[in-house]
mmCIF file of C-alpha atoms in Angstrom:
data_model
loop_
_atom_site.group_PDB
_atom_site.id
_atom_site.type_symbol
_atom_site.label_atom_id
_atom_site.label_comp_id
_atom_site.label_asym_id
_atom_site.label_seq_id
_atom_site.Cartn_x
_atom_site.Cartn_y
_atom_site.Cartn_z
ATOM 1 C CA MET A 1 33.471 169.392 239.069
ATOM 2 C CA ALA A 2 33.252 170.204 235.624
ATOM 3 C CA ASP A 3 34.573 167.542 234.076
ATOM 4 C CA THR A 4 31.644 165.912 235.181
ATOM 5 C CA LEU A 5 29.598 168.849 233.217
ATOM 6 C CA ASP A 6 27.254 167.534 230.631
ATOM 7 C CA ILE A 7 28.278 170.885 227.935
ATOM 8 C CA GLU A 8 25.482 170.449 225.014
ATOM 9 C CA ALA A 9 23.072 170.750 228.240
ATOM 10 C CA ILE A 10 23.754 173.886 229.890
ATOM 11 C CA ILE A 11 23.930 174.837 226.082
ATOM 12 C CA GLN A 12 20.292 173.961 226.189
ATOM 13 C CA SER A 13 19.515 176.639 228.669
ATOM 14 C CA THR A 14 21.452 179.796 227.587
ATOM 15 C CA TYR A 15 19.656 181.731 225.848
ATOM 16 C CA HIS A 16 21.184 181.683 222.443
ATOM 17 C CA THR A 17 20.230 178.516 221.357
ATOM 18 C CA GLY A 18 18.325 178.818 218.818
ATOM 19 C CA LEU A 19 19.832 182.233 217.657
ATOM 20 C CA LEU A 20 22.517 181.883 217.607
ATOM 21 C CA PRO A 21 24.121 178.643 218.882
ATOM 22 C CA GLN A 22 27.562 178.426 217.744
ATOM 23 C CA ILE A 23 28.099 181.519 219.633
ATOM 24 C CA ALA A 24 26.205 179.080 222.179
ATOM 25 C CA ASN A 25 29.234 176.656 221.919
ATOM 26 C CA SER A 26 31.820 178.212 222.342
ATOM 27 C CA GLN A 27 30.644 180.555 225.373
ATOM 28 C CA THR A 28 29.610 177.776 227.152
ATOM 29 C CA HIS A 29 32.868 175.487 226.616
ATOM 30 C CA GLN A 30 34.720 179.087 227.450
ATOM 31 C CA ARG A 31 33.538 179.807 230.866
ATOM 32 C CA VAL A 32 33.602 175.460 231.548
ATOM 33 C CA ASP A 33 37.271 176.141 231.208
ATOM 34 C CA ILE A 34 37.242 178.722 233.942
ATOM 35 C CA LEU A 35 35.477 176.830 235.698
ATOM 36 C CA ARG A 36 37.695 174.381 236.050
ATOM 37 C CA ARG A 37 39.517 177.024 237.808
ATOM 38 C CA PHE A 38 36.946 177.628 241.247
ATOM 39 C CA ASP A 39 36.408 175.019 243.674
ATOM 40 C CA VAL A 40 32.910 174.939 242.996
ATOM 41 C CA VAL A 41 31.593 171.727 244.831
ATOM 42 C CA ARG A 42 28.197 170.721 244.494
ATOM 43 C CA GLY A 43 25.281 171.833 246.887
ATOM 44 C CA ALA A 44 27.375 175.175 247.091
ATOM 45 C CA ARG A 45 25.740 178.443 247.623
ATOM 46 C CA VAL A 46 27.351 180.659 245.128
ATOM 47 C CA LEU A 47 27.011 184.870 243.909
ATOM 48 C CA GLU A 48 27.491 186.029 240.719
ATOM 49 C CA ILE A 49 28.549 190.416 240.686
ATOM 50 C CA GLY A 50 27.070 190.961 237.433
ATOM 51 C CA CYS A 51 25.780 187.569 235.982
ATOM 52 C CA GLY A 52 24.786 190.051 232.940
ATOM 53 C CA GLN A 53 23.101 187.422 230.615
ATOM 54 C CA GLY A 54 23.486 184.959 232.570
ATOM 55 C CA ASP A 55 26.837 182.912 231.071
ATOM 56 C CA PHE A 56 28.584 181.704 233.450
ATOM 57 C CA THR A 57 25.627 181.773 235.612
ATOM 58 C CA VAL A 58 24.208 178.860 233.816
ATOM 59 C CA VAL A 59 27.356 176.773 234.139
ATOM 60 C CA LEU A 60 27.984 178.192 238.097
ATOM 61 C CA ALA A 61 23.914 176.124 238.267
ATOM 62 C CA ALA A 62 25.020 173.471 236.113
ATOM 63 C CA ALA A 63 28.288 172.697 239.037
ATOM 64 C CA VAL A 64 26.658 173.546 241.931
ATOM 65 C CA GLY A 65 23.891 170.574 241.129
ATOM 66 C CA ASN A 66 20.094 170.522 242.921
ATOM 67 C CA GLU A 67 21.367 170.481 246.181
ATOM 68 C CA GLY A 68 23.326 173.973 245.565
ATOM 69 C CA HIS A 69 22.002 177.661 244.554
ATOM 70 C CA VAL A 70 23.223 180.082 242.370
ATOM 71 C CA THR A 71 22.786 184.557 243.423
ATOM 72 C CA ALA A 72 22.329 186.518 240.177
ATOM 73 C CA VAL A 73 23.358 189.769 241.057
ATOM 74 C CA ASP A 74 23.672 192.789 238.220
ATOM 75 C CA PRO A 75 22.864 196.921 238.042
ATOM 76 C CA ALA A 76 22.240 197.134 234.694
ATOM 77 C CA SER A 77 18.378 197.677 233.123
ATOM 78 C CA LEU A 78 16.865 194.608 231.831
ATOM 79 C CA ASP A 79 16.491 196.456 228.729
ATOM 80 C CA TYR A 80 20.319 196.316 228.685
ATOM 81 C CA GLY A 81 22.400 193.800 226.172
ATOM 82 C CA SER A 82 22.914 192.739 222.736
ATOM 83 C CA PRO A 83 20.925 190.395 220.594
ATOM 84 C CA GLN A 84 18.875 189.777 223.840
ATOM 85 C CA THR A 85 18.404 191.841 226.830
ATOM 86 C CA LEU A 86 19.263 190.904 230.340
ATOM 87 C CA GLY A 87 15.613 189.984 230.417
ATOM 88 C CA GLN A 88 14.904 188.232 227.775
ATOM 89 C CA ALA A 89 18.209 186.318 228.096
ATOM 90 C CA GLN A 90 17.421 185.921 231.848
ATOM 91 C CA GLY A 91 13.332 184.923 231.447
ATOM 92 C CA GLU A 92 14.536 181.757 228.730
ATOM 93 C CA ILE A 93 17.443 180.785 231.156
ATOM 94 C CA SER A 94 14.865 180.422 234.369
ATOM 95 C CA ALA A 95 12.108 178.816 232.051
ATOM 96 C CA GLY A 96 14.995 176.210 231.026
ATOM 97 C CA PRO A 97 15.677 173.089 232.835
ATOM 98 C CA LEU A 98 18.432 175.499 235.452
ATOM 99 C CA GLY A 99 16.498 177.820 235.872
ATOM 100 C CA SER A 100 14.927 176.633 240.029
ATOM 101 C CA ARG A 101 18.462 177.208 241.060
ATOM 102 C CA ILE A 102 18.951 180.487 239.904
ATOM 103 C CA THR A 103 17.552 183.713 241.557
ATOM 104 C CA TRP A 104 18.227 186.958 239.303
ATOM 105 C CA ILE A 105 18.153 189.884 241.564
ATOM 106 C CA GLN A 106 18.550 193.419 239.835
ATOM 107 C CA GLU A 107 19.896 195.923 242.304
ATOM 108 C CA ASP A 108 23.416 197.305 242.548
ATOM 109 C CA PRO A 109 25.930 194.695 244.372
ATOM 110 C CA ILE A 110 27.104 196.875 247.252
ATOM 111 C CA LYS A 111 23.396 197.254 248.350
ATOM 112 C CA PHE A 112 22.320 194.110 247.650
ATOM 113 C CA LEU A 113 25.818 193.122 250.389
ATOM 114 C CA SER A 114 25.219 195.776 252.151
ATOM 115 C CA SER A 115 21.697 194.041 253.428
ATOM 116 C CA LEU A 116 22.896 190.417 254.206
ATOM 117 C CA SER A 117 23.423 189.995 257.640
ATOM 118 C CA THR A 118 27.448 189.771 259.086
ATOM 119 C CA SER A 119 26.136 187.168 261.868
ATOM 120 C CA GLY A 120 27.038 183.748 262.362
ATOM 121 C CA SER A 121 28.171 181.866 259.131
ATOM 122 C CA PRO A 122 28.546 184.427 255.707
ATOM 123 C CA ALA A 123 26.240 183.972 253.228
ATOM 124 C CA PHE A 124 27.911 182.377 250.608
ATOM 125 C CA ASP A 125 30.290 179.820 249.822
ATOM 126 C CA LEU A 126 31.669 181.545 246.629
ATOM 127 C CA ILE A 127 31.798 184.742 245.805
ATOM 128 C CA VAL A 128 31.913 184.577 241.548
ATOM 129 C CA PHE A 129 33.129 188.234 239.006
ATOM 130 C CA ALA A 130 33.406 186.358 235.883
ATOM 131 C CA ASN A 131 34.741 188.553 233.370
ATOM 132 C CA SER A 132 32.599 191.230 234.868
ATOM 133 C CA LEU A 133 35.024 193.424 236.474
ATOM 134 C CA TRP A 134 35.823 195.319 233.019
ATOM 135 C CA TYR A 135 32.077 196.765 233.380
ATOM 136 C CA PHE A 136 33.006 198.623 236.581
ATOM 137 C CA SER A 137 32.621 202.627 236.601
ATOM 138 C CA SER A 138 36.067 202.951 238.058
ATOM 139 C CA PRO A 139 39.022 201.471 240.302
ATOM 140 C CA ALA A 140 37.121 202.902 243.480
ATOM 141 C CA GLN A 141 33.882 200.965 242.998
ATOM 142 C CA ILE A 142 35.997 197.583 242.173
ATOM 143 C CA GLN A 143 37.853 198.223 245.095
ATOM 144 C CA SER A 144 34.994 198.364 247.412
ATOM 145 C CA THR A 145 32.747 195.849 245.647
ATOM 146 C CA LEU A 146 35.549 193.357 246.746
ATOM 147 C CA THR A 147 35.523 194.759 250.285
ATOM 148 C CA ALA A 148 32.114 194.116 250.620
ATOM 149 C CA ALA A 149 32.134 191.258 249.585
ATOM 150 C CA ALA A 150 34.850 189.887 251.270
ATOM 151 C CA LYS A 151 32.109 189.989 254.432
ATOM 152 C CA HIS A 152 30.362 187.799 253.290
ATOM 153 C CA SER A 153 31.581 184.692 251.550
ATOM 154 C CA LYS A 154 35.931 183.254 252.441
ATOM 155 C CA HIS A 155 36.686 182.897 249.058
ATOM 156 C CA ILE A 156 35.644 185.116 245.978
ATOM 157 C CA ALA A 157 37.285 184.267 242.655
ATOM 158 C CA ILE A 158 37.595 186.492 240.084
ATOM 159 C CA ALA A 159 38.502 185.945 235.932
ATOM 160 C CA GLU A 160 39.161 189.165 233.658
ATOM 161 C CA TYR A 161 41.540 189.329 230.933
ATOM 162 C CA SER A 162 44.792 189.624 231.414
ATOM 163 C CA LEU A 163 46.353 191.900 229.414
ATOM 164 C CA HIS A 164 48.867 189.707 228.083
ATOM 165 C CA ALA A 165 49.305 187.707 225.172
ATOM 166 C CA SER A 166 50.440 184.422 225.035
ATOM 167 C CA PRO A 167 53.673 184.144 223.365
ATOM 168 C CA SER A 168 51.982 180.267 222.231
ATOM 169 C CA LEU A 169 49.560 181.704 219.997
ATOM 170 C CA GLN A 170 49.634 180.655 215.980
ATOM 171 C CA PRO A 171 50.537 182.831 213.864
ATOM 172 C CA ALA A 172 52.216 185.129 216.743
ATOM 173 C CA GLY A 173 50.333 188.686 217.498
ATOM 174 C CA ALA A 174 47.446 186.970 217.259
ATOM 175 C CA ALA A 175 45.721 188.340 220.939
ATOM 176 C CA LEU A 176 47.395 192.228 220.115
ATOM 177 C CA PRO A 177 44.277 193.595 218.934
ATOM 178 C CA HIS A 178 42.834 192.046 221.093
ATOM 179 C CA MET A 179 44.758 194.084 223.747
ATOM 180 C CA TYR A 180 45.052 197.304 221.695
ATOM 181 C CA ALA A 181 41.199 197.483 221.588
ATOM 182 C CA ALA A 182 40.832 196.861 225.592
ATOM 183 C CA TYR A 183 43.637 199.969 225.697
ATOM 184 C CA ALA A 184 41.667 202.484 223.518
ATOM 185 C CA GLN A 185 38.077 201.967 224.981
ATOM 186 C CA GLY A 186 39.825 202.012 228.599
ATOM 187 C CA ALA A 187 41.004 205.287 227.033
ATOM 188 C CA LEU A 188 38.244 206.717 225.836
ATOM 189 C CA GLU A 189 35.797 205.119 228.676
ATOM 190 C CA VAL A 190 37.970 206.975 230.920
ATOM 191 C CA TYR A 191 36.248 210.848 229.717
ATOM 192 C CA LYS A 192 33.474 209.546 230.154
ATOM 193 C CA PRO A 193 30.954 210.455 232.539
ATOM 194 C CA THR A 194 28.090 207.571 232.064
ATOM 195 C CA SER A 195 28.714 205.038 229.764
ATOM 196 C CA GLU A 196 26.589 201.532 229.154
ATOM 197 C CA SER A 197 29.986 199.991 226.843
ATOM 198 C CA ASN A 198 31.650 196.422 227.381
ATOM 199 C CA ILE A 199 34.752 198.247 228.411
ATOM 200 C CA ARG A 200 34.821 200.463 231.097
ATOM 201 C CA THR A 201 37.551 200.182 233.239
ATOM 202 C CA VAL A 202 40.590 198.785 232.100
ATOM 203 C CA ILE A 203 42.513 197.381 234.446
ATOM 204 C CA SER A 204 45.232 194.376 235.137
ATOM 205 C CA PRO A 205 45.735 191.646 237.620
ATOM 206 C CA ARG A 206 48.200 192.892 239.474
ATOM 207 C CA ALA A 207 46.141 196.616 240.257
ATOM 208 C CA ILE A 208 43.447 194.160 241.096
ATOM 209 C CA THR A 209 44.870 192.096 243.468
ATOM 210 C CA SER A 210 46.347 195.310 245.205
ATOM 211 C CA LEU A 211 42.199 196.681 245.367
ATOM 212 C CA ALA A 212 41.828 193.190 246.616
ATOM 213 C CA GLU A 213 44.422 193.030 249.047
ATOM 214 C CA GLN A 214 44.285 197.057 250.758
ATOM 215 C CA ASP A 215 42.685 196.527 253.114
ATOM 216 C CA GLY A 216 43.668 193.379 254.522
ATOM 217 C CA LEU A 217 40.751 191.672 254.082
ATOM 218 C CA LEU A 218 41.354 189.413 250.930
ATOM 219 C CA LYS A 219 44.981 187.473 249.765
ATOM 220 C CA LEU A 220 45.573 185.889 246.810
ATOM 221 C CA VAL A 221 45.751 181.520 247.510
ATOM 222 C CA LYS A 222 45.961 181.126 244.215
ATOM 223 C CA GLU A 223 46.291 181.929 240.141
ATOM 224 C CA GLU A 224 46.250 180.896 236.750
ATOM 225 C CA LEU A 225 46.312 182.168 233.157
ATOM 226 C CA MET A 226 44.279 180.770 230.425
ATOM 227 C CA THR A 227 44.557 180.851 227.161
ATOM 228 C CA PRO A 228 41.099 180.986 225.163
ATOM 229 C CA ALA A 229 39.913 178.612 222.255
ATOM 230 C CA PRO A 230 40.237 179.763 218.649
ATOM 231 C CA GLU A 231 36.492 179.832 217.986
ATOM 232 C CA VAL A 232 36.016 181.999 220.638
ATOM 233 C CA ASP A 233 34.298 185.507 219.014
ATOM 234 C CA ASP A 234 35.273 188.011 221.922
ATOM 235 C CA ALA A 235 38.564 189.644 220.236
ATOM 236 C CA ARG A 236 36.924 189.758 216.536
ATOM 237 C CA TRP A 237 33.393 191.565 218.371
ATOM 238 C CA GLU A 238 35.805 193.905 220.285
ATOM 239 C CA THR A 239 38.212 194.723 217.645
ATOM 240 C CA SER A 240 34.953 195.345 215.070
ATOM 241 C CA ARG A 241 34.081 197.833 217.298
ATOM 242 C CA VAL A 242 37.413 199.766 216.848
ATOM 243 C CA ALA A 243 37.477 199.304 213.858
ATOM 244 C CA SER A 244 34.158 201.375 212.794
ATOM 245 C CA LYS A 245 34.241 204.587 211.400
ATOM 246 C CA ALA A 246 30.893 204.543 214.824
ATOM 247 C CA PHE A 247 34.462 204.231 217.160
ATOM 248 C CA VAL A 248 36.304 207.663 215.186
ATOM 249 C CA GLU A 249 33.944 209.686 215.081
ATOM 250 C CA GLU A 250 32.646 208.395 218.776
ATOM 251 C CA ILE A 251 36.415 209.735 219.445
ATOM 252 C CA ASN A 252 36.020 213.244 217.838
ATOM 253 C CA GLU A 253 32.226 213.762 219.731
ATOM 254 C CA THR A 254 33.507 212.834 223.239
ATOM 255 C CA LEU A 255 37.565 214.303 222.639
ATOM 256 C CA LYS A 256 36.051 217.293 220.500
ATOM 257 C CA GLY A 257 37.395 220.653 220.535
ATOM 258 C CA ASP A 258 41.386 221.863 220.685
ATOM 259 C CA GLU A 259 41.135 221.559 224.275
ATOM 260 C CA HIS A 260 41.557 217.700 223.576
ATOM 261 C CA GLN A 261 43.910 217.730 220.442
ATOM 262 C CA ARG A 262 45.777 215.628 223.318
ATOM 263 C CA GLU A 263 43.681 212.781 225.171
ATOM 264 C CA ARG A 264 42.165 212.426 221.425
ATOM 265 C CA ASN A 265 46.132 211.864 219.298
ATOM 266 C CA LEU A 266 46.313 209.007 222.438
ATOM 267 C CA VAL A 267 42.980 207.432 221.447
ATOM 268 C CA LEU A 268 43.676 207.478 217.409
ATOM 269 C CA SER A 269 46.842 206.373 218.305
ATOM 270 C CA LEU A 270 45.779 203.699 220.047
ATOM 271 C CA ARG A 271 43.184 202.153 217.687
ATOM 272 C CA ASP A 272 46.163 202.406 214.906
ATOM 273 C CA SER A 273 47.806 200.599 217.192
ATOM 274 C CA MET A 274 45.297 198.064 216.850
ATOM 275 C CA LEU A 275 44.716 198.767 212.907
ATOM 276 C CA SER A 276 48.923 197.708 212.611
ATOM 277 C CA ALA A 277 48.771 194.997 214.249
ATOM 278 C CA MET A 278 45.758 193.259 212.724
ATOM 279 C CA ALA A 279 47.641 194.008 209.072
ATOM 280 C CA ASP A 280 50.485 191.478 210.447
ATOM 281 C CA LEU A 281 48.786 188.447 210.566
ATOM 282 C CA PRO A 282 48.567 186.320 207.950
ATOM 283 C CA GLY A 283 45.108 186.017 208.016
ATOM 284 C CA GLY A 284 44.355 189.667 208.587
ATOM 285 C CA LYS A 285 41.042 189.387 210.981
ATOM 286 C CA LYS A 286 40.271 185.803 211.052
ATOM 287 C CA ASP A 287 43.679 185.576 212.438
ATOM 288 C CA ILE A 288 42.826 187.263 215.731
ATOM 289 C CA ARG A 289 42.631 185.793 218.974
ATOM 290 C CA MET A 290 41.368 186.748 222.982
ATOM 291 C CA MET A 291 43.662 187.426 225.092
ATOM 292 C CA ASP A 292 44.752 185.516 227.928
ATOM 293 C CA VAL A 293 42.504 184.888 230.724
ATOM 294 C CA TRP A 294 43.541 185.475 233.911
ATOM 295 C CA CYS A 295 41.452 183.231 236.962
ATOM 296 C CA ALA A 296 42.272 184.075 240.659
ATOM 297 C CA THR A 297 40.914 183.131 243.613
ATOM 298 C CA PHE A 298 41.224 185.117 247.224
ATOM 299 C CA GLN A 299 40.733 184.475 250.599
ATOM 300 C CA SER A 300 39.136 186.349 252.669
ATOM 301 C CA SER A 301 39.793 186.874 256.805
ATOM 302 C CA MET A 302 36.703 187.548 258.166
#
């Protein structure tokens, strides 16, 4: 299905168009590459959990065609997000050619899933988590959401950062700064009661699989690592955030006082490791690449 998609038409349906066209191009190609790892067919009823501004939602909408539909759920405030808020981005997508195929729902995913009937056929052919699990507040929240999702679809698809740096990348170690940046942010997030960070719960594919299969409702049936193209900027964004003085100030404010000296030292050391990995790259920041993305499909026994 992904091979037949009109990528330029999808780009024209995203909120990035006209604002940041080069980002629209690279981000859309990235999400189409992820879609190729999932079994999305024309006419499918798809639920996306953690849709955000709709970057992956529009790709799903293109894939399911006029006969299908995408329900996109996210608990975040419609004022959240940059350079456009969720409300602005979703509004622009709704006004575009793929808008009629999408229903946006601002609600806690578990609350939404709990409102669905469990009698008869599953509500959805596929439930997708596309780079959304790291936004969850804890592994427990991830597990409870996966368990709830398993009751409403036979197939669950997940795409998330793998914490694996492809050995084929050149220059060698190009994805290490991205990994260290994720670890540094994740380590700091542990000590925050609430957060709006892009990275809140750093969790590995093995840990996600363990959570998904723990209750016996889901079973991993397919997995693959995907190495993102060099044009995708996420790694450079994340490393810039961790390298900034603002991040150091955030560390010192969150972990202030002698009682947090060890924790503060840990996060600062992870930041230092990222800076060292960046310094090892011949081209510095411009050589930074994203870590691999883990694409997995689980089957539900419900």
